[in-house]
Coordinates of C-alpha atoms in Angstrom, one line a residue:
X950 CA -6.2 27.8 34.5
X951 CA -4.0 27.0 37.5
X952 CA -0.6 26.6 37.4
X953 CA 0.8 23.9 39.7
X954 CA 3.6 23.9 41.7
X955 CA 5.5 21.2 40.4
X956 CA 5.4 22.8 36.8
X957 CA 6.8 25.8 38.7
X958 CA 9.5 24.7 40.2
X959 CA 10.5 22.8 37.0
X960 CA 10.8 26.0 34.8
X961 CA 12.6 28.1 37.8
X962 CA 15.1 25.0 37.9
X963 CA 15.8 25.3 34.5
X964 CA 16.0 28.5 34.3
X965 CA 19.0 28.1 36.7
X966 CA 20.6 25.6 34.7
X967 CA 20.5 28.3 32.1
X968 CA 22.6 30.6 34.4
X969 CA 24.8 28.4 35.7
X970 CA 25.7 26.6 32.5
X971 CA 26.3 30.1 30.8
X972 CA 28.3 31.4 33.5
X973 CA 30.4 28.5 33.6
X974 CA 30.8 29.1 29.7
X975 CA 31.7 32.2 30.5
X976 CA 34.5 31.5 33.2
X977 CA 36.0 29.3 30.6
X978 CA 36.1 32.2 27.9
X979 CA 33.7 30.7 25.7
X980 CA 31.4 33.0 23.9
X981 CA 28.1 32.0 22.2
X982 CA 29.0 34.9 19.4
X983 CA 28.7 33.1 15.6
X984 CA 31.6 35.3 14.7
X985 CA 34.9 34.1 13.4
X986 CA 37.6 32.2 15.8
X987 CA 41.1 33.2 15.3
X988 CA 43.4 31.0 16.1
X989 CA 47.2 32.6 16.7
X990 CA 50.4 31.1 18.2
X991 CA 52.6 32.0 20.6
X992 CA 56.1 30.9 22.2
X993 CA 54.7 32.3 25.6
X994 CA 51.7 33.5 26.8
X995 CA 53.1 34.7 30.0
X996 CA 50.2 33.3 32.2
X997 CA 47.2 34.8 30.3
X998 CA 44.1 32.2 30.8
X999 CA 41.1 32.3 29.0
X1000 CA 38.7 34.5 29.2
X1001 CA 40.7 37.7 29.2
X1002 CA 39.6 40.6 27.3
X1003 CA 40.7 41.3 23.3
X1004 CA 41.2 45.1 22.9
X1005 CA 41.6 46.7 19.7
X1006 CA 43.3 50.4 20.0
X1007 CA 42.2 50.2 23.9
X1008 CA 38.8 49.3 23.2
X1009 CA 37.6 45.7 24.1
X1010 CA 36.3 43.9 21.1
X1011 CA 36.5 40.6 21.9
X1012 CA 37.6 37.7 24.4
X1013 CA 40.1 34.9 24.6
X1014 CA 38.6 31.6 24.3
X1015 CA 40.6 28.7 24.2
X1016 CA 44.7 28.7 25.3
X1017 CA 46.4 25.0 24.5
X1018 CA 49.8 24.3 24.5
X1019 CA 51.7 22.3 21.7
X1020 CA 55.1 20.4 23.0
X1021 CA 56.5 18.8 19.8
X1022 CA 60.3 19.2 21.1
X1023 CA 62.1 22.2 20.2
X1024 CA 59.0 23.5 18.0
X1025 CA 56.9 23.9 21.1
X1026 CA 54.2 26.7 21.2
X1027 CA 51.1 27.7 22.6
X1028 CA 47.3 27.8 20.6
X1029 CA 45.6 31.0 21.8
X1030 CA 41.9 31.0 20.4
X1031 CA 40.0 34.5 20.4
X1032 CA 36.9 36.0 18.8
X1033 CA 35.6 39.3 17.8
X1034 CA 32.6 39.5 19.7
X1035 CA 31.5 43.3 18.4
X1036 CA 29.7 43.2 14.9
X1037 CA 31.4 45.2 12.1
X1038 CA 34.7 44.7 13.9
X1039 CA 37.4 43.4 11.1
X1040 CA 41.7 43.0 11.9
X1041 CA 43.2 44.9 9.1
X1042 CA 45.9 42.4 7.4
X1043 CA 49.6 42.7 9.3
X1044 CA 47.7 43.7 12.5
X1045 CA 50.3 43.8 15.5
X1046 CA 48.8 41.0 17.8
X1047 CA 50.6 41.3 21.7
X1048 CA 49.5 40.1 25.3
X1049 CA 49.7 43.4 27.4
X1050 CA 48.7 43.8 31.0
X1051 CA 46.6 47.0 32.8
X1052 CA 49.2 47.8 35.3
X1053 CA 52.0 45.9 37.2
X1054 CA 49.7 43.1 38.7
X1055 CA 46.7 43.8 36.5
X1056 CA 44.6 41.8 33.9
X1057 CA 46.1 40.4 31.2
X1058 CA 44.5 41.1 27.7
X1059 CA 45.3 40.6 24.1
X1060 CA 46.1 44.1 21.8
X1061 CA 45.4 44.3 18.6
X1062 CA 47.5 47.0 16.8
X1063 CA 46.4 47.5 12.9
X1064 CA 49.5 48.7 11.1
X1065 CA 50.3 52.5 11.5
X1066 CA 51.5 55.0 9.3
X1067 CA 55.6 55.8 9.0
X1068 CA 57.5 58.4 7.8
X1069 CA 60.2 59.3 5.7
X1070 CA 61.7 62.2 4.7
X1071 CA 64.0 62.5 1.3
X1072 CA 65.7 65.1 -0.7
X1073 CA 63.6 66.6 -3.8
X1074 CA 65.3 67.1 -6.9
X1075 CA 62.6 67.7 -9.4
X1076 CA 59.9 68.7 -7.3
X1077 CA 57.4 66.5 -8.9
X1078 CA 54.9 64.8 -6.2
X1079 CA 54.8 61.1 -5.4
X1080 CA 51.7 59.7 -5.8
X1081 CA 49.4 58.0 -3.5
X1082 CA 49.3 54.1 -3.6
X1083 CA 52.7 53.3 -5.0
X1084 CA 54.4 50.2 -4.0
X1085 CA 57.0 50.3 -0.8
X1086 CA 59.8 47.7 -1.0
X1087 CA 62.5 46.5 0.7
X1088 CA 65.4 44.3 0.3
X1089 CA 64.7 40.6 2.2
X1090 CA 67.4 37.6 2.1
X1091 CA 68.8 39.5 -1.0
X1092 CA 65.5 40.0 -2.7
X1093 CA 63.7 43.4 -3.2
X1094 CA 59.9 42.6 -2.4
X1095 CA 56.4 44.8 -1.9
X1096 CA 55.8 45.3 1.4
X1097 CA 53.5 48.1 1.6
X1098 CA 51.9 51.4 0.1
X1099 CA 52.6 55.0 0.0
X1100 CA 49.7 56.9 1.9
X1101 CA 50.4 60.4 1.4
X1102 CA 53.0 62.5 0.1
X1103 CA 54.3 66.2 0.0
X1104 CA 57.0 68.5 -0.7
X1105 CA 58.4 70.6 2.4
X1106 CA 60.9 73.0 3.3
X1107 CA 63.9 71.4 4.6
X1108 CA 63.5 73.6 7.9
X1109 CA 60.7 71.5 8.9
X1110 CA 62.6 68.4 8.9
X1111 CA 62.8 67.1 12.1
X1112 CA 66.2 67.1 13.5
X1113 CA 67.0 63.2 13.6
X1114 CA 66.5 63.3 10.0
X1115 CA 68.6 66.1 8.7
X1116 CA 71.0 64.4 7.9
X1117 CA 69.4 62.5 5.2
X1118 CA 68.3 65.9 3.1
X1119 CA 70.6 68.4 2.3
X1120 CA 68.2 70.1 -0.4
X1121 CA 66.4 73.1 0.0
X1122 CA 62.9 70.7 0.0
X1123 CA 61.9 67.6 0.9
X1124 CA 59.8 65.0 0.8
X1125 CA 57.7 64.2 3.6
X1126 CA 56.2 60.5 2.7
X1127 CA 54.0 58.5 4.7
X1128 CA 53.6 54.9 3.9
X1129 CA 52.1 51.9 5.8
X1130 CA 53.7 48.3 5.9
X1131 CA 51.6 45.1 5.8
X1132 CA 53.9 42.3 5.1
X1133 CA 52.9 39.9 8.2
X1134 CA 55.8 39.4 10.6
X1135 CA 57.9 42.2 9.5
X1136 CA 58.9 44.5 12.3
X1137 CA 61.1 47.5 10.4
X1138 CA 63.8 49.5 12.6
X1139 CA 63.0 52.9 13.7
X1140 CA 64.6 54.7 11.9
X1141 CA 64.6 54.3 7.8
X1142 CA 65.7 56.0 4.4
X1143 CA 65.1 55.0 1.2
X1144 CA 64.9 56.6 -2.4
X1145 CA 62.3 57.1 -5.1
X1146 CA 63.7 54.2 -7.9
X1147 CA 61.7 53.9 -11.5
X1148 CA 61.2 50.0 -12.2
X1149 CA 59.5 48.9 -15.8
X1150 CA 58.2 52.6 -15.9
X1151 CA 56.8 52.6 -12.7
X1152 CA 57.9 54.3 -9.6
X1153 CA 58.6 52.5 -6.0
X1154 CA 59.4 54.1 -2.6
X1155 CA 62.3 51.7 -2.2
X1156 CA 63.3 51.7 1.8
X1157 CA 66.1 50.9 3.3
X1158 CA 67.2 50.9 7.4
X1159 CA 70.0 53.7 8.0
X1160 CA 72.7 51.5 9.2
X1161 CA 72.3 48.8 5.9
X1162 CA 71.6 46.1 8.5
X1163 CA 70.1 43.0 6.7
X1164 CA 66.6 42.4 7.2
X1165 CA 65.4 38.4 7.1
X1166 CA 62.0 37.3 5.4
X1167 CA 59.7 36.7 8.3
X1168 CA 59.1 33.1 8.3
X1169 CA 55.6 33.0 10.7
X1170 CA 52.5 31.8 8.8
X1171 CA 50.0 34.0 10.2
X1172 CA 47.9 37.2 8.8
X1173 CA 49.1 39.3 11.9
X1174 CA 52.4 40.5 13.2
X1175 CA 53.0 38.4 16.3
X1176 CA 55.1 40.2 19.3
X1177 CA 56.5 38.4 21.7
X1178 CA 55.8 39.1 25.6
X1179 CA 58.8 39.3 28.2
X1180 CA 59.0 37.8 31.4
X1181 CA 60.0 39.8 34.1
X1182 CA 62.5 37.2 34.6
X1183 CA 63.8 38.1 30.8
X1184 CA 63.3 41.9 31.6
X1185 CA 65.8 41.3 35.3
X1186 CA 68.2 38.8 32.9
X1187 CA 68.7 42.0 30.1
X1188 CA 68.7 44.7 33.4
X1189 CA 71.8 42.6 34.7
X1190 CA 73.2 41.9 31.5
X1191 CA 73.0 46.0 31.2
X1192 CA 74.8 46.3 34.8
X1193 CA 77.3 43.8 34.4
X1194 CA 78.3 45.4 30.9
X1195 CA 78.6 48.7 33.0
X1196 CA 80.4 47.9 35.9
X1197 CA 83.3 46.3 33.5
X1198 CA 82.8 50.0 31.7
X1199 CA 83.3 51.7 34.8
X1200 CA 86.6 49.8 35.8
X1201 CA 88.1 50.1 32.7
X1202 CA 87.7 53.9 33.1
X1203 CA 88.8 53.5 36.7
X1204 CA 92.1 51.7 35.6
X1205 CA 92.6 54.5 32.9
X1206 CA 92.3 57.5 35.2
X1207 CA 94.4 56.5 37.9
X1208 CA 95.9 59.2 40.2
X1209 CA 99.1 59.8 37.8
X1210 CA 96.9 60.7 34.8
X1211 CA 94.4 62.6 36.5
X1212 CA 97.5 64.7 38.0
X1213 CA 99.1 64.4 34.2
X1214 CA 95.5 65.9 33.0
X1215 CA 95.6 68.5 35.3
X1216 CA 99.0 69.9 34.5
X1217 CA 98.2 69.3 30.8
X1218 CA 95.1 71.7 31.5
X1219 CA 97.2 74.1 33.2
X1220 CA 99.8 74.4 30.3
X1221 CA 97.2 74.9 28.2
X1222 CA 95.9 77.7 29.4
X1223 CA 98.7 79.0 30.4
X1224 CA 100.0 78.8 26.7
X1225 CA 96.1 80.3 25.6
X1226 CA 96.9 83.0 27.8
X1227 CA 100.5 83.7 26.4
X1228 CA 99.3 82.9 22.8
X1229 CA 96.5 86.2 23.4
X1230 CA 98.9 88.2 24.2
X1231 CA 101.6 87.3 21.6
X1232 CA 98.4 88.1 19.0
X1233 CA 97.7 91.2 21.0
X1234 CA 101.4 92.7 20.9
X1235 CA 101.0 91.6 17.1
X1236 CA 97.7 93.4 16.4
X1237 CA 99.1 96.5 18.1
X1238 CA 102.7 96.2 15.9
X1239 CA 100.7 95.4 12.7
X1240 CA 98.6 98.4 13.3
X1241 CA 101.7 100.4 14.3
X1242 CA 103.5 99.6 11.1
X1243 CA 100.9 99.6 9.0
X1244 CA 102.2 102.6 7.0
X1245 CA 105.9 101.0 6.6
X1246 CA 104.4 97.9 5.6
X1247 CA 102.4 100.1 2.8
X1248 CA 105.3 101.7 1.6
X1249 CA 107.3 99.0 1.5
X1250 CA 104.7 97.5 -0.9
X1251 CA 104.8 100.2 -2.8
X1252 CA 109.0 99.8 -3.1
X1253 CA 108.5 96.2 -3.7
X1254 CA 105.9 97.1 -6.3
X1255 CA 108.2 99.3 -8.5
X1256 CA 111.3 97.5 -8.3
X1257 CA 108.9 94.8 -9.8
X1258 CA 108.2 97.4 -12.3
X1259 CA 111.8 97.9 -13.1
X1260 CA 112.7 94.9 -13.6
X1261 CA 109.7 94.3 -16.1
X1262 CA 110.9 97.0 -17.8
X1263 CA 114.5 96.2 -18.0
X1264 CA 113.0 92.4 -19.2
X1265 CA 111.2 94.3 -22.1
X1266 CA 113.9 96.6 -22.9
X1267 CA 116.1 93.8 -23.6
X1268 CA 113.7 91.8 -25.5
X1269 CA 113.3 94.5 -27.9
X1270 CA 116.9 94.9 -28.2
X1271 CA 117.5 91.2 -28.5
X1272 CA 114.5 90.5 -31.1
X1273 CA 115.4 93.0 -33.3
X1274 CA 117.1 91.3 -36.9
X1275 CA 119.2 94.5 -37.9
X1276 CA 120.4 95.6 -34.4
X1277 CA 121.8 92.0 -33.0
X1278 CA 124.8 91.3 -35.1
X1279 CA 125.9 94.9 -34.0
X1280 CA 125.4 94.0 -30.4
X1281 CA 126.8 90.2 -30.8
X1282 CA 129.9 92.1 -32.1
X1283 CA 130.2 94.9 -29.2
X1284 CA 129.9 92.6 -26.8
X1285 CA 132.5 90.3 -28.4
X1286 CA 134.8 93.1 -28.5
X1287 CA 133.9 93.6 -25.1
X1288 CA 134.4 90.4 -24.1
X1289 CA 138.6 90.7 -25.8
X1290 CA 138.7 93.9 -23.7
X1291 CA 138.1 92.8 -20.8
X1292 CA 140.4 89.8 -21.0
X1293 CA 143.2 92.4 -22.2
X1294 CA 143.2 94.5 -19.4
X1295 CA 144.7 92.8 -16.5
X1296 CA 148.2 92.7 -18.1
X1297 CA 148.7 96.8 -18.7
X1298 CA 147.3 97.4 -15.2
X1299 CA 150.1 97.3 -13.6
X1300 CA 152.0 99.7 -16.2
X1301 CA 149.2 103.0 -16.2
X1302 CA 147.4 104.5 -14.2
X1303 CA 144.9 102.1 -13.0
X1304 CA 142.9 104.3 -11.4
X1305 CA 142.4 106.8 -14.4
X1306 CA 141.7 103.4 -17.0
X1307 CA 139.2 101.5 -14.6
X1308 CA 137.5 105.1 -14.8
X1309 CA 137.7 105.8 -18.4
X1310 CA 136.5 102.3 -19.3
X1311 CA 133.1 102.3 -16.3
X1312 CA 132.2 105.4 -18.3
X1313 CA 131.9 103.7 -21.6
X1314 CA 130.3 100.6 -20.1
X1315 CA 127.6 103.1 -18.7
X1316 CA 127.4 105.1 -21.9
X1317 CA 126.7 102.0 -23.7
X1318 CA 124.3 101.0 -21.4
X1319 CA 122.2 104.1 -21.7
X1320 CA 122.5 103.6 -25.5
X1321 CA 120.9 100.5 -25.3
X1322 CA 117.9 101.8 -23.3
X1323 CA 118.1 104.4 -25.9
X1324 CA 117.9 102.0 -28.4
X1325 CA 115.2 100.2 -27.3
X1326 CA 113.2 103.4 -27.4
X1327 CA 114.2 104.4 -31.1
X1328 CA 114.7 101.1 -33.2
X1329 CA 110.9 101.1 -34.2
X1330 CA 111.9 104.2 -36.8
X1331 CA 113.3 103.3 -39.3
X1332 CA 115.9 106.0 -40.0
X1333 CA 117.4 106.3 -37.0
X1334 CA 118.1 102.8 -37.0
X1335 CA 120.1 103.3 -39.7
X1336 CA 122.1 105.7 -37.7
X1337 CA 122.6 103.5 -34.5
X1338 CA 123.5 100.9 -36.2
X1339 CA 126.5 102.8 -38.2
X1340 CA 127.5 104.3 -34.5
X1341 CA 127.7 100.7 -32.8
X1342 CA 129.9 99.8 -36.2
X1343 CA 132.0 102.7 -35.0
X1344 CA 132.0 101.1 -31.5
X1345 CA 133.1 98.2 -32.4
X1346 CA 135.8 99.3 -35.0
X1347 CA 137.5 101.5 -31.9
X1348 CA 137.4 98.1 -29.7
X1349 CA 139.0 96.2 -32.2
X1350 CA 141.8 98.3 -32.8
X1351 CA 142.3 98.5 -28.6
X1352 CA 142.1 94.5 -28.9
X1353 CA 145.0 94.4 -31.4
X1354 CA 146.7 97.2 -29.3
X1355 CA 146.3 95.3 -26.5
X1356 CA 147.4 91.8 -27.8
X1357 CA 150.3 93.4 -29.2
X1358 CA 151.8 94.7 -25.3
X1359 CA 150.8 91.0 -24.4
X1360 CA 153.0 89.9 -26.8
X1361 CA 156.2 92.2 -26.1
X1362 CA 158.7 91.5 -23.7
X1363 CA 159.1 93.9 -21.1
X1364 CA 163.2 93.7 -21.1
X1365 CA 163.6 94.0 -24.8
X1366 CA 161.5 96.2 -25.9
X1367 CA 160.9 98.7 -23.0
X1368 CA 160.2 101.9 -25.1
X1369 CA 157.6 100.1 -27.3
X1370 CA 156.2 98.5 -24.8
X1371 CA 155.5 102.5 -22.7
X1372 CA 154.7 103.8 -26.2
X1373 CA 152.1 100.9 -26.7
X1374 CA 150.6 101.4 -23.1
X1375 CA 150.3 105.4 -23.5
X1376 CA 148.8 104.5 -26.9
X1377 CA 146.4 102.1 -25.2
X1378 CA 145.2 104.4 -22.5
X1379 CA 144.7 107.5 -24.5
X1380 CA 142.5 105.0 -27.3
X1381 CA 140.3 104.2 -23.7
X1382 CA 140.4 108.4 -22.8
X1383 CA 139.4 108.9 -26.7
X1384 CA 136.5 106.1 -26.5
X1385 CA 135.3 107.2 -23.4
X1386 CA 134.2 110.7 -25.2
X1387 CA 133.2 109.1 -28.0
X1388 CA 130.8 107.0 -25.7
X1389 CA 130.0 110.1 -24.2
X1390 CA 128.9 112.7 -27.0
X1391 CA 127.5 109.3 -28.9
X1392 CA 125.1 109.2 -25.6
X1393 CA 124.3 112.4 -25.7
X1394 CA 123.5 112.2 -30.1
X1395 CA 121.0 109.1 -28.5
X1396 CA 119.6 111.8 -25.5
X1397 CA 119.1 113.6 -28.5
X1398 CA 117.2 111.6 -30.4
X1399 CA 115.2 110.3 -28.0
X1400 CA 113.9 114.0 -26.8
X1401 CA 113.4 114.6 -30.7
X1402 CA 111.7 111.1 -31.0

């Protein structure tokens, strides 16, 4: 059976309508897919028209259909339409949705971003692992809410902390946490910290941003994380914000470094090392004197060291003297006689021989000294205590009687009595003579002793 022509021409021109009615569909961004339409909303779409291409990860999945702006005043936007043309292609929840373009004066398109993973690094304390799937949180308008999931977590050495995040782990481990956000609309700074918190017996990875800076609950309706494009009218405004902030920098310096304080910086510089360079040698003449010396400065450590002795010794030499029950009254009473002595002497100076009496009575002072270091050595025996004790009665008996002596030539006067008064003095300086042999064989009896004890 023949075809005719008419019938042929027929199909041919509607065939052609085909075409042309699908290309025109096309032009327009329209797509005869029976997948899902999205409808987003931006502020701007920066000239992108309909029919551009939808990439996910670089890869085009889909195409813009449908772009119609809203003006309702100050809440003005603009309806973008798309669809997922390849089957099996899903948007992961919080998806990053932003118009990008292939080049300075390329195509437009629309990139889809599904939320990546971040990391965190924290000190370990117990070394127990953080599981997988525990909540992420983060404080929004005042208000700690889940945001997100831990992915993976180990423990590290802290050397393999990367350097922007030392300063967050000074522990010899660390954690190294990966976690994912999908709150829509939240954009998180670059850099974070946090802590691992226990709430109602269940642990968090609790996140905060490094400077504290308060983080507002995104108020956009949508599944996905809309960004934004920037005019390259924005882009110059921000470029000449950026030069105009500099310029005003560099004046300011300019005005600060005028000629005088350059030429002040330069001298300052040149003291400076002028005083480094007389400061090395000062330490260099010291190093070489130190060294030099060393041997005076060890034996004057050594001098210093047994005076320090001594006068430990002397410390404890009195102490035992002084805490000992039978001996003090003895010594109380010496030095009281002492004491009468001494305050005695300055009216018969002038009438014997000074020089023979100051001599006499230094010799008893020193013998009873070295009685009392002798003392000190013997009063732990019992019988020889005894002894001392009777010998420092004997002492003291010989200073009273000078006492007396002595209070009687105060007493005299030196017309009246003239002959009593030489009789008294002679009497006086021979008791000293006497009591300075006394002192001295009593010193040697303690010598004794102390060779025998």
């Amino acid at each position: 059976m023949k075809v005719s022509s008419s019938i042929k021409v027929g199909i041919l021109a509607l065939i052609a309508l085909t075409i042309f009615f699908m290309t025109i569909l096309w032009v327009k961004g329209r797509s005869f897919s029976s997948a899902e339409r999205i409808e987003i909303r931006f502020k701007d779409v920066n000239g992108m028209r309909p029919g551009s291409g939808v990439q996910m990860m670089g890869f085009r999945v889909g195409q813009v259909e449908e772009i119609t702006p809203v003006v309702n005043g100050s809440d003005s936007y603009v309806k973008l339409k798309f669809v997922i043309t390849n089957p099996g292609i899903s948007i992961p929840k919080a998806s990053a949705i932003s118009i990008q373009q292939s080049g300075l004066i390329g195509e437009q398109f629309l990139e889809i971003t599904p939320p990546s993973h971040k990391t965190i690094f924290l000190p370990v304390y117990n070394k127990s692992v953080l599981p997988a799937e525990v909540p992420v949180e983060i404080k929004l308008d005042d208000k700690y809410y889940d945001v997100g999931l831990v992915k993976k977590s180990q423990i590290i050495a802290s050397q393999l902390v990367p350097l922007k995040f030392k300063e967050d782990v000074r522990t010899p481990y660390a954690y190294k946490i990966n976690y994912v956000v999908d709150l829509p609309g939240l954009i998180l700074p670059d850099f974070m910290t946090g802590q691992i918190v226990t709430i109602n017996g269940k642990k968090k990875l609790r996140i905060v941003p490094r400077d504290n800076a308060p983080i507002p609950y995104p108020s956009q309706t949508s599944p996905y994380t809309i960004i934004e494009p920037m005019r390259i009218a924005d882009f110059m405004e921000l470029q000449y914000e950026a030069a105009e902030g500099l310029t005003e920098t560099n004046r300011i310096i300019n005005e600060l470094f005028n000629d005088t304080m350059v030429a002040n910086l330069k001298e300052s510089v040149n003291n400076f090392k002028e005083l480094t360079a007389q400061a090395t040698t000062t330490l260099s003449k010291a190093e070489v004197l130190i060294d030099s010396s060393k041997n005076d400065l060890d034996m004057l450590m050594d001098m210093m060291k047994d005076v320090s002795d001594n006068f430990n010794n002397l410390a404890v030499n009195i102490n035992g003297i002084i805490g000992d029950e039978n001996f003090k009254p003895a010594m109380y009473d010496m030095t009281n006689s002492i004491t009468k002595l001494s305050n005695s002497i300055s009216p018969i100076l002038s009438s014997v021989d000074s020089k023979a009496f100051a001599s006499d009575l230094n010799a008893v002072m020193h013998n009873l000294n070295e009685i009392s270091q002798s003392v000190n050595a013997l009063t732990s025996d019992e019988q020889v205590k005894g002894k001392i004790v009777t010998s420092i009665d004997n002492i003291n008996l010989s200073l009273a009687k000078l006492n007396i002596a002595l209070d009687s030539l105060n007493s005299c006067s030196a017309e009246g009595n003239q002959t009593n008064l030489e009789q008294i003095i002679t009497d006086t300086s021979a008791s000293v003579s006497n009591l300075r042999k006394f002192s001295e064989k009593l010193n040697k009896r303690f010598l004794l002793f102390r060779l025998m004890f």
